[in-house]
C-alpha angles and dihedrals in degrees: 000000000000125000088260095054096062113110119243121179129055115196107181109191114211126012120225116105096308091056097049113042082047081061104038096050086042096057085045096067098018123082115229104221089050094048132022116215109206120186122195117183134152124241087201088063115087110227114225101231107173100130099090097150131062146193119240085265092089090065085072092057100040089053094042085057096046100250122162110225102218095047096043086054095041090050084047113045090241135174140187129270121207092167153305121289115201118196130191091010112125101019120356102267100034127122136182131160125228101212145183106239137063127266110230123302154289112278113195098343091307125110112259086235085077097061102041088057095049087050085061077047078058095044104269125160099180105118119232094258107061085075092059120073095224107065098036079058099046097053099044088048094244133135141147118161121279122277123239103218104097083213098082134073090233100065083065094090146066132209135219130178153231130233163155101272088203101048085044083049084054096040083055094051102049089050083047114054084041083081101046108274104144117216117209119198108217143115110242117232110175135020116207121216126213130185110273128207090290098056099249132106085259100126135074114249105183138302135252123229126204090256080070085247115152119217117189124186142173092226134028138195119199107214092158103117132217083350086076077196084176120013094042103021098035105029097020100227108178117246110223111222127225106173085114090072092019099038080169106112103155143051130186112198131184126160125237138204115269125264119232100257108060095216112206096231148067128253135224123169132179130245143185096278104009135333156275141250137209125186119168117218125200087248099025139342129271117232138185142169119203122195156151115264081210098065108024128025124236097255094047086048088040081052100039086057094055093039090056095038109113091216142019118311113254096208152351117303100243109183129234119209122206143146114228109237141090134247118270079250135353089214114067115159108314096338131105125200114206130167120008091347084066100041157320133226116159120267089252100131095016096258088136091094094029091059092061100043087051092048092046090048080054107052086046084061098043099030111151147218132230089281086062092203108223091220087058090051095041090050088052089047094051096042092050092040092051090054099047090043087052096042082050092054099050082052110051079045083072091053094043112051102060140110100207117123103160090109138041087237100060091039085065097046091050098055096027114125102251114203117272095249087069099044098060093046087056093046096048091052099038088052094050116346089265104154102201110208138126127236089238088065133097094227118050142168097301093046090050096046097050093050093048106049086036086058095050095256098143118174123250099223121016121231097282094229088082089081083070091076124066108245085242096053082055097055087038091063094036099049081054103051091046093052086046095060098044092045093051095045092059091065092059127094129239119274091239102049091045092049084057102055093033103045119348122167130214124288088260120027116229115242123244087261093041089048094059098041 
């Protein structure tokens, strides 16, 4: 790459989390003298903020972009994850955990799924969870970080967390602007083509701002949600619909006051014609009901949210509108699209945040230069397509294996065509117990594992390698590592009392504005 190749100029278009953990992870491996970051986003424009939980691999991103953990938590009202409870999925009255730990071990080269399946063969009632450290937590209302000696049973887990997404998106822009990303307050108008490397007008120019200002840019990065001001508006790109496998195309949201036990996990159970989420804040607790326009209108799901909180509504439901799906591609031109203007798929296991980290570590790998390769860009489309295809796929499973029909809606999601990505995975799993994943993936053994027998997927025929060892041999493993975990939970604080000594936030948390004052 020659020196007038660099690219000079950033240009971010929109703020929110998206925005602003583009720009805080850009001014981290970017030098400023060399690259100027410029933001622009409106304060007239609501943020959606609805994805208030999130998965350990934001621990990556947080450290790369030199977070500390206990003040991040304390300036965002933030508690800790140790999973994802769904409840009334796959029958009204079930309930199962995805957590994020593993469950026991590998005995002989075969997943220890295996064996736990062939002890109910034996007559065991003892549930999944009760072999892997996080459940058995949550639902008791313990936590303490994980240990590092791989000795322990302890060290067998991971963490996310929950927060506030616009006191993060202000926590993002503080540390940001800290190392030189300048934020412009303005409504674009107007968004100005010029011919790309094709020929064509197939590159962004700059935009234009109320104020009549004109920002160009060499690259830009459309963080302006469902809006799509630049990838969709300006360059066109399609928009690939999935509401045949994800009918869901609403949400209503309103916070709560918090109950008296503060539960590590996060909450997810299912409705009529969707589901529900529950995420406790340190300060209130974060609820949601998604749901499909086709099958409930706005004010019963509105109504069906007030009438399921624990505790007195905070505020007012307001109602989000989006299509589940992904751009044809997230990289046009010179243009990235990161956050909702790339895609959408419901907040079900808490990706939202995830999918944006994951697009903004790409485009650091693959960051350009004014040639803008097309190979560079192809290898970055196909690497963002294929995530949000597998992502998809763990979620419609959620839809598809259950045996509720007491609602139009769940008697669609349970015949519906799934694609045939997910199909094989289920049938894999539901012929031998095979879970059919990659390391490069989100969502690996352990994930799988959790969701289908949650769901009530259970194989057919077991690995056959589980006849080596003497059935009470089997019991034997298994009754200790039970023991182990519970043993070991019980030493462990509760999740409130540890939150206040870890990370506890003021009496009263700032606002986003408050916080940037």
């Amino acid at each position: 790459m020659g020196e007038q190749d660099r690219i000079r100029r950033i240009v971010i278009v929109g703020g929110g989390t998206a925005g602003w953990m583009t720009a805080a992870a850009l001014s981290t491996v970017l030098r400023e003298d060399l690259c100027t970051i410029e933001l622009i986003e409106s304060d007239a424009i609501g943020i959606v903020g609805v994805g208030e939980a999130t998965i350990p691999a934001i621990h990556d991103f947080n450290r790369k972009i030199g977070l500390d953990e206990q003040d991040f938590m304390r300036n965002t009202g933030a508690t800790f994850k140790l999973g994802i409870e769904f409840v009334d999925w796959a029958n009204i009255g079930d309930a199962y955990m995805h957590p994020f730990g593993r469950y026991g071990f590998d005995l002989n080269g075969v997943a220890f799924h295996h064996y736990w399946l062939h002890s109910q063969q034996l007559g065991s009632k003892i549930p999944y969870a009760e072999y892997c450290v996080p459940p058995v937590a949550a639902k008791r209302g313990r936590f303490a970080l994980p240990l590092s000696d791989p000795g322990s049973v302890l060290s067998t887990y991971s963490y996310a967390f929950h927060f506030d997404a616009s006191l993060y998106a202000a926590y993002l822009r503080r540390h940001s602007e800290t190392r030189g990303v300048v934020r412009t307050e303005g409504r674009i108008v107007d968004v100005s083509l010029r011919e790309g490397v094709s020929g064509n007008k197939d590159f962004v120019a700059s935009v234009t701002l109320e104020n009549h200002q004109v920002i160009s840019g060499d690259l830009f990065i459309d963080c302006s949600g469902f809006r799509a001001l630049l990838i969709g508006k300006a360059l066109g790109v399609p928009y690939r619909d999935w509401q045949q496998w994800l009918p869901c195309d609403r949400a209503v949201a309103a916070p709560s006051a918090n109950p008296e036990v503060l539960d590590p996990y996060t909450r997810a159970t299912a409705r009529s014609a969707g589901w529900q989420w529950r995420i406790p804040l340190q300060h209130r607790t974060g609820n949601g009901h998604v749901y499909c326009s086709n099958y409930l209108s706005d004010d019963e799901a509105s109504a069906m949210l007030l009438a399921n909180l624990e505790c007195e509504a905070l505020a007012e439901p307001r109602v989000l509108q989006f299509v589940a799906g992904r751009r044809e591609n997230c990289w046009s031109g010179n243009c990235i699209a990161i956050g909702l203007s790339g895609g959408f798929l419901e907040p079900l296991e808490s990706t939202s945040i995830f999918l944006i980290q994951a697009a903004i570590m790409k485009l650091i790998e693959h960051f350009p230069d004014s040639t803008f390769n097309a190979a560079n860009t192809r290898i970055f489309n196909e690497s963002i397509n294929r995530m949000f295809e597998q992502i998809r796929d763990f979620i419609i499973f959620h839809y598809k294996a259950t045996n509720r029909d007491d609602s139009a809606f769940w008697n669609y999601c349970r015949t519906m065509p799934v694609p045939e990505t997910l199909d094989y995975r289920m049938r894999a799993f539901r012929e031998r117990g095979h879970v059919v994943f990659s390391r490069r993936e989100l969502f690996i053994e352990t994930n799988w594992v959790a969701v289908f027998l949650g769901q009530g997927l259970v194989p057919d025929a077991l690995d056959p390698r589980v006849a080596c060892l003497p059935d009470g041999k089997i019991t034997n493993v298994l009754d200790q590592i039970r023991q182990t975990v519970g043993l070991a939970v019980e030493t462990l604080p509760g999740h409130a009392a540890f939150v206040d000594a870890y990370c506890a936030a003021a009496p009263e948390p700032a606002t986003a504005s408050e916080m940037l004052s």
